[in-house]
Amino acid sequence: RRMNQQRTVLVTANVYKRSLNEVQDELNKLLSAFKIPKGYSITLTGEAEKMKESFNSLMFALALAVLLVYMIMAAQFESLWQPFLIMFTIPLSLIGIVWTLHITHTALSVVVLLGIIMQGGIVVNNGIILIDYTNILRNRGIEVYDAAIRAGKVRLRPILMTASTSIIGLLPLALGLSEGSELDAPLAKTTMGGLLSATFLTLLVIPALYLSSSIIMETIFKKRKGAPVDILP
């Protein structure tokens, strides 16, 4: 055959009872040890090529989603550093996602990446609730440390309620009890793992980051003690 004005030999095969990533990695190891004559090249196409293109597109979508979420929060908070603190909830969710995929033996796929993109707009809600209420308390004249502690106590119940309802609601889909649910199960597992880790770690990490950054900002900009600190005027 001639493809793209080049003579081509096609070698086709189907993947059976194995993941495409596993087969692709094994083929790459075999091909790396194979001595290719000068003037010839070997390229993996088909599903492997389509999956690579899909991964590149989804990585761009993930970066764009994170940027848009940050811009929206920056406009709402009228701040640059507070939305940056809230964005730390996304790496916190990745911890749970990695462990969930490892425990359930779920391979990284396009569906999993879709779940990760969804996390960018879901897990930030807990951080928004915490920091917004902390700002309200500080506007009332409460010290930053006391405001962070009280915000965690007051907002603990709504955060746990919203996270638990989302996780339990995804449980039937993650178990894959219905026919054809195997395609959507990785999405549910990814979302559940990310929500579980981000919910509990947010209650500890975000107040700590807020407290330390506020002290640093007060020191640098010499703000009045007890007043909200912000980069923007």
PDB file of C-alpha atoms in Angstrom:
ATOM      1  CA  ARG A   1       0.000   0.000   0.000  1.00  0.00           C
ATOM      2  CA  ARG A   2       0.938   3.641  -0.364  1.00  0.00           C
ATOM      3  CA  MET A   3      -0.002   6.019   2.452  1.00  0.00           C
ATOM      4  CA  ASN A   4       1.047   9.678   2.504  1.00  0.00           C
ATOM      5  CA  GLN A   5       3.106   9.039  -0.633  1.00  0.00           C
ATOM      6  CA  GLN A   6       5.105   6.321   1.073  1.00  0.00           C
ATOM      7  CA  ARG A   7       5.194   2.565   0.648  1.00  0.00           C
ATOM      8  CA  THR A   8       3.617   1.018   3.702  1.00  0.00           C
ATOM      9  CA  VAL A   9       3.175  -2.468   5.122  1.00  0.00           C
ATOM     10  CA  LEU A  10       0.305  -2.798   7.597  1.00  0.00           C
ATOM     11  CA  VAL A  11       0.480  -5.332  10.430  1.00  0.00           C
ATOM     12  CA  THR A  12      -2.841  -5.493  12.283  1.00  0.00           C
ATOM     13  CA  ALA A  13      -3.902  -7.186  15.509  1.00  0.00           C
ATOM     14  CA  ASN A  14      -6.716  -6.986  18.057  1.00  0.00           C
ATOM     15  CA  VAL A  15      -6.372  -6.447  21.801  1.00  0.00           C
ATOM     16  CA  TYR A  16      -7.916  -9.338  23.740  1.00  0.00           C
ATOM     17  CA  LYS A  17      -8.474  -9.365  27.522  1.00  0.00           C
ATOM     18  CA  ARG A  18      -5.738  -6.793  28.072  1.00  0.00           C
ATOM     19  CA  SER A  19      -5.636  -3.000  28.263  1.00  0.00           C
ATOM     20  CA  LEU A  20      -4.410  -1.001  25.312  1.00  0.00           C
ATOM     21  CA  ASN A  21      -1.766   0.746  27.436  1.00  0.00           C
ATOM     22  CA  GLU A  22      -0.281  -2.580  28.532  1.00  0.00           C
ATOM     23  CA  VAL A  23      -0.117  -3.916  24.968  1.00  0.00           C
ATOM     24  CA  GLN A  24       1.327  -0.643  23.690  1.00  0.00           C
ATOM     25  CA  ASP A  25       4.071  -0.592  26.340  1.00  0.00           C
ATOM     26  CA  GLU A  26       5.035  -4.179  25.520  1.00  0.00           C
ATOM     27  CA  LEU A  27       5.163  -3.418  21.809  1.00  0.00           C
ATOM     28  CA  ASN A  28       7.352  -0.374  22.399  1.00  0.00           C
ATOM     29  CA  LYS A  29       9.816  -2.496  24.396  1.00  0.00           C
ATOM     30  CA  LEU A  30       9.963  -5.101  21.626  1.00  0.00           C
ATOM     31  CA  LEU A  31      10.373  -2.480  18.913  1.00  0.00           C
ATOM     32  CA  SER A  32      13.116  -0.656  20.817  1.00  0.00           C
ATOM     33  CA  ALA A  33      15.228  -3.834  20.729  1.00  0.00           C
ATOM     34  CA  PHE A  34      14.524  -4.407  17.041  1.00  0.00           C
ATOM     35  CA  LYS A  35      17.171  -3.230  14.579  1.00  0.00           C
ATOM     36  CA  ILE A  36      15.370  -1.194  11.943  1.00  0.00           C
ATOM     37  CA  PRO A  37      17.173  -1.005   8.563  1.00  0.00           C
ATOM     38  CA  LYS A  38      18.139   2.408   7.256  1.00  0.00           C
ATOM     39  CA  GLY A  39      15.336   4.123   5.405  1.00  0.00           C
ATOM     40  CA  TYR A  40      12.580   2.256   7.280  1.00  0.00           C
ATOM     41  CA  SER A  41      10.459   3.254  10.282  1.00  0.00           C
ATOM     42  CA  ILE A  42       7.840   1.603  12.498  1.00  0.00           C
ATOM     43  CA  THR A  43       4.832   3.545  13.770  1.00  0.00           C
ATOM     44  CA  LEU A  44       1.958   2.452  15.994  1.00  0.00           C
ATOM     45  CA  THR A  45      -1.359   3.628  14.571  1.00  0.00           C
ATOM     46  CA  GLY A  46      -5.017   2.708  14.989  1.00  0.00           C
ATOM     47  CA  GLU A  47      -6.345   2.874  18.527  1.00  0.00           C
ATOM     48  CA  ALA A  48      -2.934   3.796  19.940  1.00  0.00           C
ATOM     49  CA  GLU A  49      -2.691   6.846  17.681  1.00  0.00           C
ATOM     50  CA  LYS A  50      -6.261   7.924  18.422  1.00  0.00           C
ATOM     51  CA  MET A  51      -5.713   7.528  22.154  1.00  0.00           C
ATOM     52  CA  LYS A  52      -2.582   9.696  21.991  1.00  0.00           C
ATOM     53  CA  GLU A  53      -4.496  12.415  20.163  1.00  0.00           C
ATOM     54  CA  SER A  54      -7.318  12.186  22.697  1.00  0.00           C
ATOM     55  CA  PHE A  55      -4.880  12.479  25.605  1.00  0.00           C
ATOM     56  CA  ASN A  56      -3.317  15.607  24.097  1.00  0.00           C
ATOM     57  CA  SER A  57      -6.742  17.179  23.573  1.00  0.00           C
ATOM     58  CA  LEU A  58      -7.877  16.347  27.110  1.00  0.00           C
ATOM     59  CA  MET A  59      -4.674  17.693  28.659  1.00  0.00           C
ATOM     60  CA  PHE A  60      -5.308  20.998  26.881  1.00  0.00           C
ATOM     61  CA  ALA A  61      -8.921  20.926  28.102  1.00  0.00           C
ATOM     62  CA  LEU A  62      -7.703  20.291  31.671  1.00  0.00           C
ATOM     63  CA  ALA A  63      -5.310  23.249  31.558  1.00  0.00           C
ATOM     64  CA  LEU A  64      -8.031  25.474  30.096  1.00  0.00           C
ATOM     65  CA  ALA A  65     -10.537  24.355  32.744  1.00  0.00           C
ATOM     66  CA  VAL A  66      -8.097  25.165  35.560  1.00  0.00           C
ATOM     67  CA  LEU A  67      -7.396  28.596  34.041  1.00  0.00           C
ATOM     68  CA  LEU A  68     -11.095  29.415  33.664  1.00  0.00           C
ATOM     69  CA  VAL A  69     -11.872  28.323  37.232  1.00  0.00           C
ATOM     70  CA  TYR A  70      -9.055  30.519  38.537  1.00  0.00           C
ATOM     71  CA  MET A  71     -10.228  33.525  36.506  1.00  0.00           C
ATOM     72  CA  ILE A  72     -13.803  33.189  37.742  1.00  0.00           C
ATOM     73  CA  MET A  73     -12.699  32.928  41.381  1.00  0.00           C
ATOM     74  CA  ALA A  74     -10.309  35.857  40.976  1.00  0.00           C
ATOM     75  CA  ALA A  75     -13.173  38.001  39.698  1.00  0.00           C
ATOM     76  CA  GLN A  76     -15.540  36.923  42.492  1.00  0.00           C
ATOM     77  CA  PHE A  77     -13.041  37.251  45.341  1.00  0.00           C
ATOM     78  CA  GLU A  78     -11.433  40.369  43.824  1.00  0.00           C
ATOM     79  CA  SER A  79      -8.150  38.784  44.759  1.00  0.00           C
ATOM     80  CA  LEU A  80      -5.246  37.001  43.109  1.00  0.00           C
ATOM     81  CA  TRP A  81      -3.779  35.041  45.987  1.00  0.00           C
ATOM     82  CA  GLN A  82      -6.944  33.602  47.562  1.00  0.00           C
ATOM     83  CA  PRO A  83      -8.072  31.778  44.380  1.00  0.00           C
ATOM     84  CA  PHE A  84      -4.525  30.488  44.094  1.00  0.00           C
ATOM     85  CA  LEU A  85      -4.876  28.921  47.545  1.00  0.00           C
ATOM     86  CA  ILE A  86      -8.197  27.360  46.579  1.00  0.00           C
ATOM     87  CA  MET A  87      -6.592  25.796  43.498  1.00  0.00           C
ATOM     88  CA  PHE A  88      -4.486  23.666  45.854  1.00  0.00           C
ATOM     89  CA  THR A  89      -7.578  21.478  46.271  1.00  0.00           C
ATOM     90  CA  ILE A  90      -6.981  20.065  42.779  1.00  0.00           C
ATOM     91  CA  PRO A  91      -3.626  18.408  43.629  1.00  0.00           C
ATOM     92  CA  LEU A  92      -5.228  17.171  46.846  1.00  0.00           C
ATOM     93  CA  SER A  93      -7.856  15.386  44.767  1.00  0.00           C
ATOM     94  CA  LEU A  94      -5.166  13.812  42.586  1.00  0.00           C
ATOM     95  CA  ILE A  95      -3.856  11.973  45.649  1.00  0.00           C
ATOM     96  CA  GLY A  96      -7.161  10.155  46.055  1.00  0.00           C
ATOM     97  CA  ILE A  97      -7.459   9.545  42.319  1.00  0.00           C
ATOM     98  CA  VAL A  98      -4.076   7.837  42.122  1.00  0.00           C
ATOM     99  CA  TRP A  99      -4.820   5.595  45.101  1.00  0.00           C
ATOM    100  CA  THR A 100      -8.280   4.726  43.797  1.00  0.00           C
ATOM    101  CA  LEU A 101      -6.949   3.740  40.378  1.00  0.00           C
ATOM    102  CA  HIS A 102      -4.221   1.684  42.018  1.00  0.00           C
ATOM    103  CA  ILE A 103      -6.532  -0.141  44.429  1.00  0.00           C
ATOM    104  CA  THR A 104      -9.227  -0.863  41.835  1.00  0.00           C
ATOM    105  CA  HIS A 105      -6.640  -1.786  39.158  1.00  0.00           C
ATOM    106  CA  THR A 106      -8.108   0.772  36.771  1.00  0.00           C
ATOM    107  CA  ALA A 107      -5.914   1.773  33.850  1.00  0.00           C
ATOM    108  CA  LEU A 108      -5.411   5.414  32.876  1.00  0.00           C
ATOM    109  CA  SER A 109      -7.774   6.126  29.992  1.00  0.00           C
ATOM    110  CA  VAL A 110      -9.667   8.908  28.288  1.00  0.00           C
ATOM    111  CA  VAL A 111     -12.610   8.341  30.632  1.00  0.00           C
ATOM    112  CA  VAL A 112     -10.327   8.754  33.650  1.00  0.00           C
ATOM    113  CA  LEU A 113      -9.001  12.029  32.239  1.00  0.00           C
ATOM    114  CA  LEU A 114     -12.573  13.231  31.831  1.00  0.00           C
ATOM    115  CA  GLY A 115     -13.089  12.512  35.525  1.00  0.00           C
ATOM    116  CA  ILE A 116      -9.960  14.488  36.397  1.00  0.00           C
ATOM    117  CA  ILE A 117     -11.244  17.445  34.361  1.00  0.00           C
ATOM    118  CA  MET A 118     -14.528  17.256  36.273  1.00  0.00           C
ATOM    119  CA  GLN A 119     -12.573  17.483  39.529  1.00  0.00           C
ATOM    120  CA  GLY A 120     -11.296  20.898  38.515  1.00  0.00           C
ATOM    121  CA  GLY A 121     -14.760  22.370  38.966  1.00  0.00           C
ATOM    122  CA  ILE A 122     -16.032  20.224  41.841  1.00  0.00           C
ATOM    123  CA  VAL A 123     -13.337  20.012  44.514  1.00  0.00           C
ATOM    124  CA  VAL A 124     -12.743  23.780  44.570  1.00  0.00           C
ATOM    125  CA  ASN A 125     -16.202  24.242  46.111  1.00  0.00           C
ATOM    126  CA  ASN A 126     -14.970  23.179  49.550  1.00  0.00           C
ATOM    127  CA  GLY A 127     -12.122  25.665  49.433  1.00  0.00           C
ATOM    128  CA  ILE A 128     -14.461  28.426  48.296  1.00  0.00           C
ATOM    129  CA  ILE A 129     -16.826  27.769  51.197  1.00  0.00           C
ATOM    130  CA  LEU A 130     -13.997  27.824  53.737  1.00  0.00           C
ATOM    131  CA  ILE A 131     -12.173  30.919  52.517  1.00  0.00           C
ATOM    132  CA  ASP A 132     -15.361  32.904  51.851  1.00  0.00           C
ATOM    133  CA  TYR A 133     -16.598  32.388  55.408  1.00  0.00           C
ATOM    134  CA  THR A 134     -13.140  33.142  56.774  1.00  0.00           C
ATOM    135  CA  ASN A 135     -13.204  36.477  54.941  1.00  0.00           C
ATOM    136  CA  ILE A 136     -16.633  37.217  56.427  1.00  0.00           C
ATOM    137  CA  LEU A 137     -15.318  36.595  59.930  1.00  0.00           C
ATOM    138  CA  ARG A 138     -12.256  38.729  59.341  1.00  0.00           C
ATOM    139  CA  ASN A 139     -14.442  41.584  58.118  1.00  0.00           C
ATOM    140  CA  ARG A 140     -16.150  41.388  61.505  1.00  0.00           C
ATOM    141  CA  GLY A 141     -12.801  42.075  63.162  1.00  0.00           C
ATOM    142  CA  ILE A 142     -11.914  38.529  64.208  1.00  0.00           C
ATOM    143  CA  GLU A 143      -8.230  37.590  64.226  1.00  0.00           C
ATOM    144  CA  VAL A 144      -7.026  35.513  61.289  1.00  0.00           C
ATOM    145  CA  TYR A 145      -6.217  32.443  63.408  1.00  0.00           C
ATOM    146  CA  ASP A 146      -9.561  32.448  65.206  1.00  0.00           C
ATOM    147  CA  ALA A 147     -11.379  33.096  61.928  1.00  0.00           C
ATOM    148  CA  ALA A 148      -9.714  30.107  60.244  1.00  0.00           C
ATOM    149  CA  ILE A 149     -10.556  27.797  63.164  1.00  0.00           C
ATOM    150  CA  ARG A 150     -14.173  28.957  63.419  1.00  0.00           C
ATOM    151  CA  ALA A 151     -14.691  28.722  59.646  1.00  0.00           C
ATOM    152  CA  GLY A 152     -13.531  25.110  59.706  1.00  0.00           C
ATOM    153  CA  LYS A 153     -15.952  24.238  62.517  1.00  0.00           C
ATOM    154  CA  VAL A 154     -18.950  26.036  61.018  1.00  0.00           C
ATOM    155  CA  ARG A 155     -18.453  24.841  57.441  1.00  0.00           C
ATOM    156  CA  LEU A 156     -17.532  21.254  58.380  1.00  0.00           C
ATOM    157  CA  ARG A 157     -21.089  19.962  58.279  1.00  0.00           C
ATOM    158  CA  PRO A 158     -22.131  21.377  54.861  1.00  0.00           C
ATOM    159  CA  ILE A 159     -18.843  20.266  53.310  1.00  0.00           C
ATOM    160  CA  LEU A 160     -19.251  16.696  54.573  1.00  0.00           C
ATOM    161  CA  MET A 161     -22.913  16.620  53.522  1.00  0.00           C
ATOM    162  CA  THR A 162     -22.274  17.743  49.942  1.00  0.00           C
ATOM    163  CA  ALA A 163     -19.269  15.447  49.520  1.00  0.00           C
ATOM    164  CA  SER A 164     -20.977  12.374  50.992  1.00  0.00           C
ATOM    165  CA  THR A 165     -24.077  12.771  48.811  1.00  0.00           C
ATOM    166  CA  SER A 166     -21.930  13.034  45.689  1.00  0.00           C
ATOM    167  CA  ILE A 167     -19.792  10.024  46.618  1.00  0.00           C
ATOM    168  CA  ILE A 168     -22.739   7.808  47.579  1.00  0.00           C
ATOM    169  CA  GLY A 169     -24.632   8.831  44.450  1.00  0.00           C
ATOM    170  CA  LEU A 170     -21.738   7.662  42.266  1.00  0.00           C
ATOM    171  CA  LEU A 171     -21.354   4.344  44.086  1.00  0.00           C
ATOM    172  CA  PRO A 172     -23.774   2.299  41.894  1.00  0.00           C
ATOM    173  CA  LEU A 173     -22.058   3.556  38.753  1.00  0.00           C
ATOM    174  CA  ALA A 174     -18.605   2.750  40.162  1.00  0.00           C
ATOM    175  CA  LEU A 175     -19.641  -0.810  41.062  1.00  0.00           C
ATOM    176  CA  GLY A 176     -20.681  -1.455  37.459  1.00  0.00           C
ATOM    177  CA  LEU A 177     -23.748  -3.531  38.313  1.00  0.00           C
ATOM    178  CA  SER A 178     -25.704  -2.751  35.143  1.00  0.00           C
ATOM    179  CA  GLU A 179     -24.844  -3.952  31.654  1.00  0.00           C
ATOM    180  CA  GLY A 180     -22.466  -1.667  29.774  1.00  0.00           C
ATOM    181  CA  SER A 181     -21.527   0.310  32.892  1.00  0.00           C
ATOM    182  CA  GLU A 182     -17.892  -0.785  32.578  1.00  0.00           C
ATOM    183  CA  LEU A 183     -17.314   2.185  30.271  1.00  0.00           C
ATOM    184  CA  ASP A 184     -18.544   4.725  32.828  1.00  0.00           C
ATOM    185  CA  ALA A 185     -17.179   3.026  35.969  1.00  0.00           C
ATOM    186  CA  PRO A 186     -13.669   4.605  35.673  1.00  0.00           C
ATOM    187  CA  LEU A 187     -15.280   8.058  35.563  1.00  0.00           C
ATOM    188  CA  ALA A 188     -17.216   7.368  38.771  1.00  0.00           C
ATOM    189  CA  LYS A 189     -14.182   5.858  40.516  1.00  0.00           C
ATOM    190  CA  THR A 190     -12.047   8.845  39.595  1.00  0.00           C
ATOM    191  CA  THR A 191     -14.621  11.318  40.859  1.00  0.00           C
ATOM    192  CA  MET A 192     -15.208   9.394  44.094  1.00  0.00           C
ATOM    193  CA  GLY A 193     -11.504   9.070  44.879  1.00  0.00           C
ATOM    194  CA  GLY A 194     -10.829  12.728  44.170  1.00  0.00           C
ATOM    195  CA  LEU A 195     -13.761  13.942  46.270  1.00  0.00           C
ATOM    196  CA  LEU A 196     -12.879  11.667  49.181  1.00  0.00           C
ATOM    197  CA  SER A 197      -9.287  12.822  49.533  1.00  0.00           C
ATOM    198  CA  ALA A 198      -9.931  16.475  48.684  1.00  0.00           C
ATOM    199  CA  THR A 199     -12.777  16.775  51.194  1.00  0.00           C
ATOM    200  CA  PHE A 200     -10.736  15.733  54.218  1.00  0.00           C
ATOM    201  CA  LEU A 201      -7.407  17.252  53.169  1.00  0.00           C
ATOM    202  CA  THR A 202      -9.042  20.578  52.301  1.00  0.00           C
ATOM    203  CA  LEU A 203     -10.213  20.982  55.901  1.00  0.00           C
ATOM    204  CA  LEU A 204      -6.581  20.851  57.029  1.00  0.00           C
ATOM    205  CA  VAL A 205      -4.461  22.186  54.185  1.00  0.00           C
ATOM    206  CA  ILE A 206      -6.499  25.187  52.999  1.00  0.00           C
ATOM    207  CA  PRO A 207      -6.866  26.844  56.459  1.00  0.00           C
ATOM    208  CA  ALA A 208      -3.163  26.272  57.096  1.00  0.00           C
ATOM    209  CA  LEU A 209      -2.233  27.857  53.759  1.00  0.00           C
ATOM    210  CA  TYR A 210      -4.625  30.734  54.349  1.00  0.00           C
ATOM    211  CA  LEU A 211      -3.233  31.391  57.809  1.00  0.00           C
ATOM    212  CA  SER A 212       0.425  31.284  56.781  1.00  0.00           C
ATOM    213  CA  SER A 213      -0.091  33.354  53.619  1.00  0.00           C
ATOM    214  CA  SER A 214      -2.127  35.969  55.504  1.00  0.00           C
ATOM    215  CA  ILE A 215       0.642  36.401  58.048  1.00  0.00           C
ATOM    216  CA  ILE A 216       3.204  36.773  55.256  1.00  0.00           C
ATOM    217  CA  MET A 217       1.032  39.291  53.392  1.00  0.00           C
ATOM    218  CA  GLU A 218       0.450  41.311  56.557  1.00  0.00           C
ATOM    219  CA  THR A 219       4.176  41.394  57.189  1.00  0.00           C
ATOM    220  CA  ILE A 220       5.048  42.416  53.649  1.00  0.00           C
ATOM    221  CA  PHE A 221       2.348  45.013  53.055  1.00  0.00           C
ATOM    222  CA  LYS A 222       2.126  46.154  56.692  1.00  0.00           C
ATOM    223  CA  LYS A 223      -1.627  45.813  56.830  1.00  0.00           C
ATOM    224  CA  ARG A 224      -3.592  46.669  59.927  1.00  0.00           C
ATOM    225  CA  LYS A 225      -3.871  43.628  62.147  1.00  0.00           C
ATOM    226  CA  GLY A 226      -7.216  41.921  61.888  1.00  0.00           C
ATOM    227  CA  ALA A 227      -8.147  43.430  58.495  1.00  0.00           C
ATOM    228  CA  PRO A 228      -8.452  41.317  55.333  1.00  0.00           C
ATOM    229  CA  VAL A 229      -5.232  41.167  53.372  1.00  0.00           C
ATOM    230  CA  ASP A 230      -5.330  41.321  49.596  1.00  0.00           C
ATOM    231  CA  ILE A 231      -3.011  42.064  46.714  1.00  0.00           C
ATOM    232  CA  LEU A 232      -5.639  43.988  44.781  1.00  0.00           C
ATOM    233  CA  PRO A 233      -6.694  47.399  46.111  1.00  0.00           C
TER     234      PRO A 233
END
